[in-house]
């Protein structure tokens, strides 16, 4: 069956917000003369784990820890280093190729829409997406498939006509549990052997044509939708998150 839509994770897949997140926490620990133990930093699920991180920092600092000041300082630092962050290399050409072929585009993220939408708007990429489905709209985060099911519902396509793109093992599990085939591009913080369950495993997006990626899916795949030069996959609906639409949300804070 021809592919009609592509669904992308946000944090670590569309943008390398994972790196700015880790950087900001390491920086904040150093403000107290401490070094963050980065082992196990990234949770094995979607959702916000910032409170547990602040608890760990407070324990290390002691009674003098000022959590509001710490949070304000860290977020200001992260915003500063984040302002120049764009799409990960190779993702832009994939989105353009999908649009030329009339494929619909969606984001399925465990992060809230208040994180996903402004970041995509800042780089001028929000209008490329027909649908946003985000973590503040579902009760359970990845590896639960809820956010992917929401994206599929808003796209109006069955899972066999869509392909997911993920950077984390639990994201791959979520996509496949929703019935999607999944292309994985491992993030820099997780061992490659954790992605054996992915349908296609890539080192990076850069230098690989979208057509080649889709052709490697089990059973092969053809891109459906309009022909090149046909209807764009973008449009005003993305700015409104497709009828009220709202990755890991640990990457937003």
Coordinates of C-alpha atoms in Angstrom, one line a residue:
X1 CA 0.0 0.0 0.0
X2 CA 1.3 3.4 -0.9
X3 CA 2.6 5.7 1.9
X4 CA 0.5 8.8 2.4
X5 CA 2.1 10.3 5.5
X6 CA 5.3 10.6 7.5
X7 CA 5.2 11.1 11.3
X8 CA 8.3 12.6 13.0
X9 CA 9.3 12.6 16.7
X10 CA 10.5 16.1 17.7
X11 CA 13.2 16.1 20.4
X12 CA 16.4 14.5 19.1
X13 CA 14.9 13.7 15.7
X14 CA 13.8 17.0 14.1
X15 CA 16.0 19.1 16.4
X16 CA 18.9 18.2 18.6
X17 CA 17.2 19.6 21.8
X18 CA 18.6 16.6 23.7
X19 CA 22.1 18.1 23.5
X20 CA 21.0 21.6 24.7
X21 CA 19.1 19.9 27.5
X22 CA 22.1 18.0 28.8
X23 CA 24.4 21.0 28.3
X24 CA 22.1 23.2 30.4
X25 CA 22.0 20.7 33.3
X26 CA 25.8 20.2 33.2
X27 CA 26.2 24.0 33.2
X28 CA 23.9 24.5 36.2
X29 CA 25.6 21.8 38.2
X30 CA 28.9 23.6 37.5
X31 CA 27.5 26.8 38.9
X32 CA 27.6 25.0 42.3
X33 CA 31.1 23.6 41.7
X34 CA 29.7 20.2 40.9
X35 CA 29.7 17.7 38.0
X36 CA 26.6 16.0 36.8
X37 CA 26.7 12.2 36.5
X38 CA 25.3 11.8 33.0
X39 CA 24.8 8.1 33.1
X40 CA 21.1 7.3 32.9
X41 CA 20.4 11.0 32.3
X42 CA 17.8 10.4 29.6
X43 CA 14.7 8.5 30.8
X44 CA 13.5 5.4 29.2
X45 CA 10.1 7.0 28.5
X46 CA 8.6 10.2 27.4
X47 CA 7.3 12.8 29.9
X48 CA 8.8 15.5 32.1
X49 CA 11.4 14.4 34.6
X50 CA 12.8 17.8 35.5
X51 CA 11.5 17.6 39.1
X52 CA 13.6 14.5 39.8
X53 CA 16.6 16.2 38.3
X54 CA 16.2 19.2 40.6
X55 CA 15.7 16.9 43.5
X56 CA 19.1 15.3 42.7
X57 CA 20.7 18.7 42.4
X58 CA 19.2 19.9 45.6
X59 CA 20.5 16.8 47.4
X60 CA 24.0 17.4 46.1
X61 CA 24.0 21.2 46.9
X62 CA 22.5 20.9 50.3
X63 CA 20.4 23.3 52.4
X64 CA 21.4 26.4 50.5
X65 CA 19.9 25.3 47.3
X66 CA 17.5 27.8 45.7
X67 CA 15.4 25.9 43.3
X68 CA 13.5 28.9 41.6
X69 CA 16.8 30.7 41.1
X70 CA 18.4 27.5 39.7
X71 CA 15.6 26.9 37.3
X72 CA 15.5 30.5 36.1
X73 CA 19.3 30.6 35.6
X74 CA 19.4 27.3 33.8
X75 CA 16.5 28.1 31.5
X76 CA 18.0 31.4 30.5
X77 CA 21.2 29.7 29.7
X78 CA 19.4 27.0 27.6
X79 CA 17.4 29.6 25.7
X80 CA 20.6 31.4 24.8
X81 CA 22.3 28.3 23.4
X82 CA 19.1 27.1 21.8
X83 CA 18.3 30.2 19.7
X84 CA 20.6 29.1 16.8
X85 CA 19.3 25.5 16.8
X86 CA 17.8 24.4 13.5
X87 CA 16.6 21.1 12.0
X88 CA 19.1 18.3 12.2
X89 CA 21.2 17.9 9.1
X90 CA 19.3 16.0 6.4
X91 CA 15.8 16.5 7.8
X92 CA 15.1 19.6 5.8
X93 CA 15.7 17.8 2.4
X94 CA 13.5 14.9 3.6
X95 CA 10.6 17.3 4.4
X96 CA 11.0 19.0 1.1
X97 CA 11.0 15.7 -0.8
X98 CA 7.9 14.6 1.0
X99 CA 6.2 17.9 0.2
X100 CA 7.0 17.6 -3.5
X101 CA 5.3 14.2 -3.5
X102 CA 2.2 15.4 -1.7
X103 CA 2.9 13.4 1.4
X104 CA 1.3 14.6 4.6
X105 CA 3.6 15.5 7.5
X106 CA 3.0 15.2 11.2
X107 CA 4.8 15.5 14.5
X108 CA 4.2 13.0 17.3
X109 CA 6.0 14.1 20.5
X110 CA 5.9 13.5 24.2
X111 CA 6.7 17.2 24.7
X112 CA 3.8 19.7 24.9
X113 CA 2.7 21.8 22.0
X114 CA 4.0 24.9 23.9
X115 CA 7.5 23.5 23.3
X116 CA 7.1 21.9 19.8
X117 CA 5.2 24.7 18.1
X118 CA 7.4 27.7 18.9
X119 CA 10.6 25.9 18.1
X120 CA 9.3 24.9 14.7
X121 CA 7.9 28.4 14.1
X122 CA 11.3 29.9 15.0
X123 CA 13.0 28.1 12.2
X124 CA 10.2 28.6 9.7
X125 CA 9.3 24.9 9.6
X126 CA 5.9 24.8 11.4
X127 CA 3.9 25.4 8.2
X128 CA 5.4 22.2 6.7
X129 CA 3.4 20.1 9.1
X130 CA -0.3 19.3 8.7
X131 CA -0.6 17.8 12.1
X132 CA 0.9 18.2 15.6
X133 CA 0.1 15.6 18.2
X134 CA 1.8 16.3 21.6
X135 CA 2.3 15.0 25.0
X136 CA 0.0 17.4 26.8
X137 CA -2.9 15.9 24.8
X138 CA -2.5 12.2 25.8
X139 CA -2.6 10.5 29.2
X140 CA 0.4 8.3 28.6
X141 CA 3.8 9.0 27.0
X142 CA 6.0 6.9 24.8
X143 CA 6.6 3.9 24.8
X144 CA 2.8 4.0 25.0
X145 CA 1.4 4.5 21.4
X146 CA -1.2 7.1 22.4
X147 CA 0.5 10.1 20.8
X148 CA 1.0 8.2 17.5
X149 CA -2.6 7.1 17.5
X150 CA -3.6 10.7 17.9
X151 CA -1.4 11.8 15.0
X152 CA -2.9 9.0 12.8
X153 CA -6.4 10.0 13.8
X154 CA -5.8 13.6 12.9
X155 CA -4.1 12.7 9.6
X156 CA -7.0 10.4 8.7
X157 CA -4.8 7.6 7.4
X158 CA -4.4 4.0 8.6
X159 CA -1.1 3.1 10.2
X160 CA 0.0 0.9 7.2
X161 CA -0.1 4.1 5.0
X162 CA 2.2 6.1 7.3
X163 CA 5.9 5.8 8.5
X164 CA 7.3 7.0 11.8
X165 CA 10.8 8.5 12.3
X166 CA 12.3 8.2 15.8
X167 CA 15.6 8.7 17.7
X168 CA 14.9 6.7 20.8
X169 CA 14.3 3.0 21.5
X170 CA 11.1 3.7 23.4
X171 CA 9.9 5.9 20.6
X172 CA 10.3 3.0 18.2
X173 CA 8.3 0.8 20.5
X174 CA 5.5 3.4 20.6
X175 CA 5.4 3.8 16.8
X176 CA 5.3 0.1 16.2
X177 CA 2.6 -0.5 18.9
X178 CA 0.5 2.0 16.9
X179 CA 0.9 -0.3 13.9
X180 CA 3.5 1.9 12.1
X181 CA 6.7 0.9 10.5
X182 CA 9.5 2.9 12.0
X183 CA 12.8 4.4 10.8
X184 CA 15.3 5.0 13.6
X185 CA 18.2 7.4 13.7
X186 CA 19.8 6.7 17.1
X187 CA 20.5 9.7 19.2
X188 CA 24.0 10.3 20.5
X189 CA 23.1 9.1 24.0
X190 CA 21.9 5.6 23.4
X191 CA 23.8 2.5 22.2
X192 CA 23.0 1.5 18.6
X193 CA 22.3 -2.1 19.6
X194 CA 19.2 -0.8 21.5
X195 CA 17.5 -0.3 18.1
X196 CA 17.4 -3.8 16.7
X197 CA 13.6 -3.7 16.7
X198 CA 13.5 -0.7 14.2
X199 CA 12.3 -1.5 10.7
X200 CA 15.1 0.6 9.2
X201 CA 18.2 1.8 11.1
X202 CA 20.3 4.7 9.9
X203 CA 23.4 6.4 11.1
X204 CA 22.1 9.8 10.1
X205 CA 19.6 11.6 7.8
X206 CA 22.2 13.7 6.0
X207 CA 23.3 12.3 2.6
X208 CA 20.5 9.7 2.4
X209 CA 17.6 10.4 0.0
X210 CA 14.1 10.0 1.4
X211 CA 13.1 7.7 -1.5
X212 CA 16.0 5.4 -0.5
X213 CA 14.9 5.3 3.1
X214 CA 11.3 4.4 2.2
X215 CA 12.5 1.8 -0.3
X216 CA 14.3 0.0 2.6
X217 CA 11.1 -0.6 4.6
X218 CA 10.0 -4.2 4.9
X219 CA 8.2 -5.2 1.7
X220 CA 9.3 -2.0 0.0
X221 CA 7.2 1.1 -0.1
X222 CA 6.1 3.7 -2.6
X223 CA 5.2 7.3 -1.9
X224 CA 1.6 8.0 -2.6
X225 CA -0.1 11.4 -2.6
X226 CA 0.2 14.0 -5.3
X227 CA 3.0 13.8 -7.8
X228 CA 6.0 16.1 -7.6
X229 CA 4.8 19.7 -7.9
X230 CA 1.4 18.7 -6.5
X231 CA -0.3 19.8 -3.3
X232 CA 2.1 20.7 -0.5
X233 CA 2.1 18.8 2.7
X234 CA 2.4 22.1 4.6
X235 CA -0.4 24.6 5.0
X236 CA -2.1 26.8 7.6
X237 CA -3.4 23.8 9.5
X238 CA -0.1 23.2 11.1
X239 CA -0.1 26.6 12.8
X240 CA -3.3 25.6 14.5
X241 CA -2.0 22.2 15.4
X242 CA -4.7 20.6 13.3
X243 CA -8.0 20.9 15.1
X244 CA -6.6 21.8 18.5
X245 CA -3.4 19.7 18.3
X246 CA -0.8 19.9 21.0
X247 CA 9.2 13.1 22.5
X248 CA 10.3 13.3 24.8
X249 CA 9.2 16.1 27.1
X250 CA 12.3 15.5 29.2
X251 CA 14.0 17.5 26.4
X252 CA 12.0 20.7 27.0
X253 CA 13.0 21.2 30.6

